[in-house]
Short mmCIF file of C-alpha atoms in Angstrom, two decimals:
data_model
loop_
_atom_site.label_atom_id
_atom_site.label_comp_id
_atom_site.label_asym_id
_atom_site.label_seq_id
_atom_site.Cartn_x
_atom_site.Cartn_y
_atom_site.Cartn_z
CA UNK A 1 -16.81 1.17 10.73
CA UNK A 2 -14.06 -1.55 11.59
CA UNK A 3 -10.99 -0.91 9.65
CA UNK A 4 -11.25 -4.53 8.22
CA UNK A 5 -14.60 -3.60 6.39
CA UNK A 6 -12.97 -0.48 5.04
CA UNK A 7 -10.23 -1.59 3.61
CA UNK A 8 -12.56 -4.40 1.90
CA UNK A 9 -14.78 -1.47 0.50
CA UNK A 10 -11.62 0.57 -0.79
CA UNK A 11 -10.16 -2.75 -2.11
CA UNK A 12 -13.41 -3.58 -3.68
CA UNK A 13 -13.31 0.08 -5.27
CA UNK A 14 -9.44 -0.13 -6.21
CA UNK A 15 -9.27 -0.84 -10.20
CA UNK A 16 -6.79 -3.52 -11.41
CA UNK A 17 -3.62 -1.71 -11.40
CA UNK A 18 -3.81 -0.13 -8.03
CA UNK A 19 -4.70 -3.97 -6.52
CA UNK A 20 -1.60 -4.44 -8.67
CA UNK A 21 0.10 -1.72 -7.07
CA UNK A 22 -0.77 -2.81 -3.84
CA UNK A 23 0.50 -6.38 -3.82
CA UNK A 24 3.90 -5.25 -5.56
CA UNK A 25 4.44 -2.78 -2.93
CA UNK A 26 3.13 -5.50 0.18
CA UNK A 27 4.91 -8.20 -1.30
CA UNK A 28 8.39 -6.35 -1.41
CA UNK A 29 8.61 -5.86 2.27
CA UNK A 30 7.76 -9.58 3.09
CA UNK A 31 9.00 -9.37 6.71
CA UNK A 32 6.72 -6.49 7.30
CA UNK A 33 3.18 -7.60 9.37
CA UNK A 34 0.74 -4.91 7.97
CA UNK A 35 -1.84 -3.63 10.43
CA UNK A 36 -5.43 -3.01 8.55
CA UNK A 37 -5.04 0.55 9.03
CA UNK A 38 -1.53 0.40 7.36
CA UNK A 39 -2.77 -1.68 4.37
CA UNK A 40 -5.71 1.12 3.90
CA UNK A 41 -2.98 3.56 3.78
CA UNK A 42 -0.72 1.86 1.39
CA UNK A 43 -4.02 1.27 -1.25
CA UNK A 44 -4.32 4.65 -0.49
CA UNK A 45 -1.38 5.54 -1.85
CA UNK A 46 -1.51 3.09 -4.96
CA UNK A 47 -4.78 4.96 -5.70
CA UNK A 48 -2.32 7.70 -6.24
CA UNK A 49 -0.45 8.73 -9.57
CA UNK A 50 1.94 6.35 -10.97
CA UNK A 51 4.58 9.10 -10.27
CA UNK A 52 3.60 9.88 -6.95
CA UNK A 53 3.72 5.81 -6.14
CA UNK A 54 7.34 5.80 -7.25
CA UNK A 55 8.47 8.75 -5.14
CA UNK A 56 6.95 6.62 -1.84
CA UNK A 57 8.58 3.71 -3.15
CA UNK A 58 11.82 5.15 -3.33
CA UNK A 59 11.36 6.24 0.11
CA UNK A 60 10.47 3.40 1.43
CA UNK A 61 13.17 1.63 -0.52
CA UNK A 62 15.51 4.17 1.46
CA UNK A 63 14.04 3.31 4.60
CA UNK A 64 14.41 -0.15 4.31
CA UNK A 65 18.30 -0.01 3.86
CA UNK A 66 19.06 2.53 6.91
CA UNK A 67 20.83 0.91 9.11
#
């Protein structure tokens, strides 16, 4: 299956929050060009526990500011 139609069946899947989730998280690395594959994994990941989505934000987050 192309990723493209994958990611449209886990987005149609995803409930509100986790779409929520997902934009929030997309939308604060703005100069970041998401591959499909990358954009499955990160709805993946806001599928998760609120908890669990933190943690990968903070590491992210920590990412983000190594120089």
């Amino acid at each position: 299956m192309e990723e493209n139609e994958c990611f449209k069946q886990h987005w149609l899947s995803a409930s509100s929050d986790q779409r929520m989730r997902y934009d929030k998280l997309v939308s604060a690395y703005p100069k970041i060009t998401w591959t499909e594959k990358e954009k499955m994994v990160l709805l993946w990941l806001c599928q998760m526990d609120i908890d669990t989505l933190e943690t990968i934000e903070i590491i992210f987050d920590k990412f983000a500011h190594t120089k």
